Amino acid sequence: PDGNGTYDVLNATAFVGWDPDGGVMHYRYNFSDTAAQIYLQTAAQRAAMDPGAMLTIEGEKCFCAKAVAGVVHVDAFAADDPYDPLALPGDEGGLAYLGRVNVTLDDGLNRAVVADHYMKWAFHFLVDVATGRPLRLYGPYGVRQVFREWTVDDVDP
């Protein structure tokens, strides 16, 4: 092998929601008309460092499991993330700004963009300098998301 990995394209619509008064946060992917994955985490679960639940729906079937990580939220990559009880410094796994990079996104459009590169724990996060919106979230073991066609709206999925 040449060492270059490949990723299958799986288009999804992602919804992120949270209750600013400390209620349930949720993160939902709709993969098609018949499949979805929903992550839920309560304020009590966050405080206890419990990652919450994952619900997968596929056609007529659904199942629940313990989530592997907490819910991505609007402040997940902020230096003062209010839901990060460890508040580790960047060199110990907390948020670290790694600099500004030129990147070509392999999102089907092959967009060349300038992005701010952050890392927190094992996850890398690229933010478009021009728009301030996330471009890519990736981590070890094949976790990779490329974001495009943003709609920022108050919706209830």
PDB file of C-alpha atoms in Angstrom:
ATOM      1  CA  PRO A   1       0.000   0.000   0.000  1.00  0.00           C
ATOM      2  CA  ASP A   2       1.053   3.576  -0.642  1.00  0.00           C
ATOM      3  CA  GLY A   3      -0.020   4.808   2.796  1.00  0.00           C
ATOM      4  CA  ASN A   4      -2.811   6.992   1.437  1.00  0.00           C
ATOM      5  CA  GLY A   5      -6.193   6.214   2.896  1.00  0.00           C
ATOM      6  CA  THR A   6      -9.500   6.705   1.155  1.00  0.00           C
ATOM      7  CA  TYR A   7     -12.834   7.722   2.584  1.00  0.00           C
ATOM      8  CA  ASP A   8     -16.255   6.809   1.297  1.00  0.00           C
ATOM      9  CA  VAL A   9     -18.508   9.780   0.732  1.00  0.00           C
ATOM     10  CA  LEU A  10     -21.535   9.774   2.993  1.00  0.00           C
ATOM     11  CA  ASN A  11     -23.646  12.887   2.724  1.00  0.00           C
ATOM     12  CA  ALA A  12     -25.612  13.900   5.777  1.00  0.00           C
ATOM     13  CA  THR A  13     -27.416  16.880   7.188  1.00  0.00           C
ATOM     14  CA  ALA A  14     -26.241  17.723  10.697  1.00  0.00           C
ATOM     15  CA  PHE A  15     -28.270  19.539  13.333  1.00  0.00           C
ATOM     16  CA  VAL A  16     -26.766  20.909  16.544  1.00  0.00           C
ATOM     17  CA  GLY A  17     -28.940  22.157  19.375  1.00  0.00           C
ATOM     18  CA  TRP A  18     -28.640  23.023  23.026  1.00  0.00           C
ATOM     19  CA  ASP A  19     -30.612  24.645  25.772  1.00  0.00           C
ATOM     20  CA  PRO A  20     -28.642  27.621  27.107  1.00  0.00           C
ATOM     21  CA  ASP A  21     -30.288  27.120  30.502  1.00  0.00           C
ATOM     22  CA  GLY A  22     -28.518  23.801  31.027  1.00  0.00           C
ATOM     23  CA  GLY A  23     -30.955  21.352  29.464  1.00  0.00           C
ATOM     24  CA  VAL A  24     -30.332  18.649  26.896  1.00  0.00           C
ATOM     25  CA  MET A  25     -27.811  19.161  24.108  1.00  0.00           C
ATOM     26  CA  HIS A  26     -28.293  17.181  20.928  1.00  0.00           C
ATOM     27  CA  TYR A  27     -26.421  16.488  17.736  1.00  0.00           C
ATOM     28  CA  ARG A  28     -28.249  14.774  14.884  1.00  0.00           C
ATOM     29  CA  TYR A  29     -27.186  13.418  11.516  1.00  0.00           C
ATOM     30  CA  ASN A  30     -29.806  12.642   8.886  1.00  0.00           C
ATOM     31  CA  PHE A  31     -28.090  10.323   6.417  1.00  0.00           C
ATOM     32  CA  SER A  32     -31.072   9.753   4.132  1.00  0.00           C
ATOM     33  CA  ASP A  33     -34.809   9.645   4.303  1.00  0.00           C
ATOM     34  CA  THR A  34     -34.611   6.447   6.341  1.00  0.00           C
ATOM     35  CA  ALA A  35     -31.509   6.732   8.547  1.00  0.00           C
ATOM     36  CA  ALA A  36     -30.452   9.059  11.356  1.00  0.00           C
ATOM     37  CA  GLN A  37     -28.101   9.119  14.312  1.00  0.00           C
ATOM     38  CA  ILE A  38     -28.861  11.272  17.350  1.00  0.00           C
ATOM     39  CA  TYR A  39     -26.594  12.064  20.304  1.00  0.00           C
ATOM     40  CA  LEU A  40     -28.177  13.368  23.517  1.00  0.00           C
ATOM     41  CA  GLN A  41     -26.539  14.605  26.699  1.00  0.00           C
ATOM     42  CA  THR A  42     -28.180  16.206  29.734  1.00  0.00           C
ATOM     43  CA  ALA A  43     -26.609  18.820  31.996  1.00  0.00           C
ATOM     44  CA  ALA A  44     -26.344  16.193  34.764  1.00  0.00           C
ATOM     45  CA  GLN A  45     -24.539  13.827  32.402  1.00  0.00           C
ATOM     46  CA  ARG A  46     -22.110  16.587  31.360  1.00  0.00           C
ATOM     47  CA  ALA A  47     -21.387  17.402  35.010  1.00  0.00           C
ATOM     48  CA  ALA A  48     -20.704  13.717  35.735  1.00  0.00           C
ATOM     49  CA  MET A  49     -18.521  13.405  32.593  1.00  0.00           C
ATOM     50  CA  ASP A  50     -21.027  10.891  31.198  1.00  0.00           C
ATOM     51  CA  PRO A  51     -21.064  11.153  27.372  1.00  0.00           C
ATOM     52  CA  GLY A  52     -24.811  10.575  27.133  1.00  0.00           C
ATOM     53  CA  ALA A  53     -26.700   8.385  24.691  1.00  0.00           C
ATOM     54  CA  MET A  54     -26.596   7.608  20.988  1.00  0.00           C
ATOM     55  CA  LEU A  55     -29.778   6.646  19.153  1.00  0.00           C
ATOM     56  CA  THR A  56     -29.530   5.111  15.689  1.00  0.00           C
ATOM     57  CA  ILE A  57     -32.589   4.864  13.454  1.00  0.00           C
ATOM     58  CA  GLU A  58     -32.481   2.868  10.245  1.00  0.00           C
ATOM     59  CA  GLY A  59     -35.756   2.194   8.480  1.00  0.00           C
ATOM     60  CA  GLU A  60     -38.048   0.448  10.944  1.00  0.00           C
ATOM     61  CA  LYS A  61     -35.225  -0.401  13.369  1.00  0.00           C
ATOM     62  CA  CYS A  62     -33.712   1.669  16.119  1.00  0.00           C
ATOM     63  CA  PHE A  63     -31.267   1.026  18.920  1.00  0.00           C
ATOM     64  CA  CYS A  64     -29.679   2.963  21.752  1.00  0.00           C
ATOM     65  CA  ALA A  65     -26.140   2.809  23.079  1.00  0.00           C
ATOM     66  CA  LYS A  66     -23.870   4.828  25.336  1.00  0.00           C
ATOM     67  CA  ALA A  67     -22.224   7.591  23.302  1.00  0.00           C
ATOM     68  CA  VAL A  68     -18.460   7.446  22.896  1.00  0.00           C
ATOM     69  CA  ALA A  69     -17.988  11.199  23.432  1.00  0.00           C
ATOM     70  CA  GLY A  70     -20.042  14.153  24.574  1.00  0.00           C
ATOM     71  CA  VAL A  71     -22.098  16.293  22.214  1.00  0.00           C
ATOM     72  CA  VAL A  72     -20.359  18.779  19.939  1.00  0.00           C
ATOM     73  CA  HIS A  73     -21.671  22.213  20.887  1.00  0.00           C
ATOM     74  CA  VAL A  74     -21.107  25.812  19.930  1.00  0.00           C
ATOM     75  CA  ASP A  75     -18.308  26.316  22.479  1.00  0.00           C
ATOM     76  CA  ALA A  76     -16.640  22.901  22.109  1.00  0.00           C
ATOM     77  CA  PHE A  77     -13.546  24.487  20.560  1.00  0.00           C
ATOM     78  CA  ALA A  78     -13.596  27.736  22.543  1.00  0.00           C
ATOM     79  CA  ALA A  79     -10.720  28.480  24.891  1.00  0.00           C
ATOM     80  CA  ASP A  80     -13.183  28.892  27.760  1.00  0.00           C
ATOM     81  CA  ASP A  81     -15.541  25.964  26.982  1.00  0.00           C
ATOM     82  CA  PRO A  82     -18.038  26.107  29.879  1.00  0.00           C
ATOM     83  CA  TYR A  83     -18.681  22.344  29.651  1.00  0.00           C
ATOM     84  CA  ASP A  84     -15.044  21.253  29.896  1.00  0.00           C
ATOM     85  CA  PRO A  85     -14.488  20.485  33.593  1.00  0.00           C
ATOM     86  CA  LEU A  86     -10.804  19.625  33.067  1.00  0.00           C
ATOM     87  CA  ALA A  87      -9.807  22.892  31.344  1.00  0.00           C
ATOM     88  CA  LEU A  88      -6.459  21.408  30.377  1.00  0.00           C
ATOM     89  CA  PRO A  89      -3.782  23.586  28.791  1.00  0.00           C
ATOM     90  CA  GLY A  90      -3.142  23.034  25.088  1.00  0.00           C
ATOM     91  CA  ASP A  91       0.048  21.035  25.614  1.00  0.00           C
ATOM     92  CA  GLU A  92      -1.859  18.554  27.816  1.00  0.00           C
ATOM     93  CA  GLY A  93      -4.845  17.905  25.543  1.00  0.00           C
ATOM     94  CA  GLY A  94      -6.842  21.098  25.977  1.00  0.00           C
ATOM     95  CA  LEU A  95      -7.540  23.540  23.182  1.00  0.00           C
ATOM     96  CA  ALA A  96      -4.465  24.508  21.173  1.00  0.00           C
ATOM     97  CA  TYR A  97      -4.327  26.907  18.230  1.00  0.00           C
ATOM     98  CA  LEU A  98      -1.915  25.379  15.717  1.00  0.00           C
ATOM     99  CA  GLY A  99      -1.878  28.217  13.196  1.00  0.00           C
ATOM    100  CA  ARG A 100      -3.286  29.287   9.868  1.00  0.00           C
ATOM    101  CA  VAL A 101      -3.142  26.774   6.999  1.00  0.00           C
ATOM    102  CA  ASN A 102      -3.902  26.618   3.282  1.00  0.00           C
ATOM    103  CA  VAL A 103      -5.941  23.489   2.573  1.00  0.00           C
ATOM    104  CA  THR A 104      -7.806  21.975  -0.345  1.00  0.00           C
ATOM    105  CA  LEU A 105     -10.927  20.282   0.952  1.00  0.00           C
ATOM    106  CA  ASP A 106     -11.795  16.934  -0.560  1.00  0.00           C
ATOM    107  CA  ASP A 107     -15.502  17.656  -0.372  1.00  0.00           C
ATOM    108  CA  GLY A 108     -16.341  17.027  -4.014  1.00  0.00           C
ATOM    109  CA  LEU A 109     -15.772  20.709  -4.816  1.00  0.00           C
ATOM    110  CA  ASN A 110     -12.010  20.654  -4.142  1.00  0.00           C
ATOM    111  CA  ARG A 111     -12.186  24.110  -2.563  1.00  0.00           C
ATOM    112  CA  ALA A 112      -8.908  25.785  -1.666  1.00  0.00           C
ATOM    113  CA  VAL A 113      -9.371  27.757   1.553  1.00  0.00           C
ATOM    114  CA  VAL A 114      -7.411  29.430   4.326  1.00  0.00           C
ATOM    115  CA  ALA A 115      -8.315  27.964   7.706  1.00  0.00           C
ATOM    116  CA  ASP A 116      -7.459  28.394  11.366  1.00  0.00           C
ATOM    117  CA  HIS A 117      -6.328  25.021  12.751  1.00  0.00           C
ATOM    118  CA  TYR A 118      -7.244  24.024  16.303  1.00  0.00           C
ATOM    119  CA  MET A 119      -6.718  20.809  18.224  1.00  0.00           C
ATOM    120  CA  LYS A 120      -8.452  19.604  21.369  1.00  0.00           C
ATOM    121  CA  TRP A 121      -7.699  16.212  22.837  1.00  0.00           C
ATOM    122  CA  ALA A 122      -7.295  14.056  19.675  1.00  0.00           C
ATOM    123  CA  PHE A 123      -9.546  16.106  17.392  1.00  0.00           C
ATOM    124  CA  HIS A 124      -8.420  18.601  14.781  1.00  0.00           C
ATOM    125  CA  PHE A 125     -10.805  21.377  13.804  1.00  0.00           C
ATOM    126  CA  LEU A 126     -10.453  23.682  10.790  1.00  0.00           C
ATOM    127  CA  VAL A 127     -12.387  26.966  10.659  1.00  0.00           C
ATOM    128  CA  ASP A 128     -12.772  29.036   7.493  1.00  0.00           C
ATOM    129  CA  VAL A 129     -10.999  32.368   8.020  1.00  0.00           C
ATOM    130  CA  ALA A 130     -13.345  34.129   5.561  1.00  0.00           C
ATOM    131  CA  THR A 131     -16.660  32.993   7.103  1.00  0.00           C
ATOM    132  CA  GLY A 132     -15.807  31.818  10.633  1.00  0.00           C
ATOM    133  CA  ARG A 133     -17.687  28.557   9.963  1.00  0.00           C
ATOM    134  CA  PRO A 134     -16.324  25.055  10.525  1.00  0.00           C
ATOM    135  CA  LEU A 135     -14.795  23.314   7.518  1.00  0.00           C
ATOM    136  CA  ARG A 136     -13.476  20.030   8.828  1.00  0.00           C
ATOM    137  CA  LEU A 137     -13.409  17.994  12.025  1.00  0.00           C
ATOM    138  CA  TYR A 138     -11.152  14.971  12.103  1.00  0.00           C
ATOM    139  CA  GLY A 139      -9.420  12.658  14.499  1.00  0.00           C
ATOM    140  CA  PRO A 140      -7.669   9.326  14.729  1.00  0.00           C
ATOM    141  CA  TYR A 141      -9.017   6.031  13.441  1.00  0.00           C
ATOM    142  CA  GLY A 142     -10.946   7.399  10.464  1.00  0.00           C
ATOM    143  CA  VAL A 143     -13.152  10.010  12.114  1.00  0.00           C
ATOM    144  CA  ARG A 144     -13.472  12.741   9.476  1.00  0.00           C
ATOM    145  CA  GLN A 145     -16.189  15.252   8.678  1.00  0.00           C
ATOM    146  CA  VAL A 146     -16.116  17.920   5.980  1.00  0.00           C
ATOM    147  CA  PHE A 147     -18.723  20.659   6.317  1.00  0.00           C
ATOM    148  CA  ARG A 148     -20.210  22.713   3.480  1.00  0.00           C
ATOM    149  CA  GLU A 149     -23.471  24.389   2.466  1.00  0.00           C
ATOM    150  CA  TRP A 150     -24.112  25.877   5.890  1.00  0.00           C
ATOM    151  CA  THR A 151     -27.533  27.030   6.997  1.00  0.00           C
ATOM    152  CA  VAL A 152     -27.611  28.685  10.393  1.00  0.00           C
ATOM    153  CA  ASP A 153     -31.182  28.763  11.609  1.00  0.00           C
ATOM    154  CA  ASP A 154     -33.395  28.073  14.597  1.00  0.00           C
ATOM    155  CA  VAL A 155     -34.859  24.710  13.651  1.00  0.00           C
ATOM    156  CA  ASP A 156     -36.074  21.714  15.574  1.00  0.00           C
ATOM    157  CA  PRO A 157     -35.038  18.571  13.722  1.00  0.00           C
TER     158      PRO A 157
END
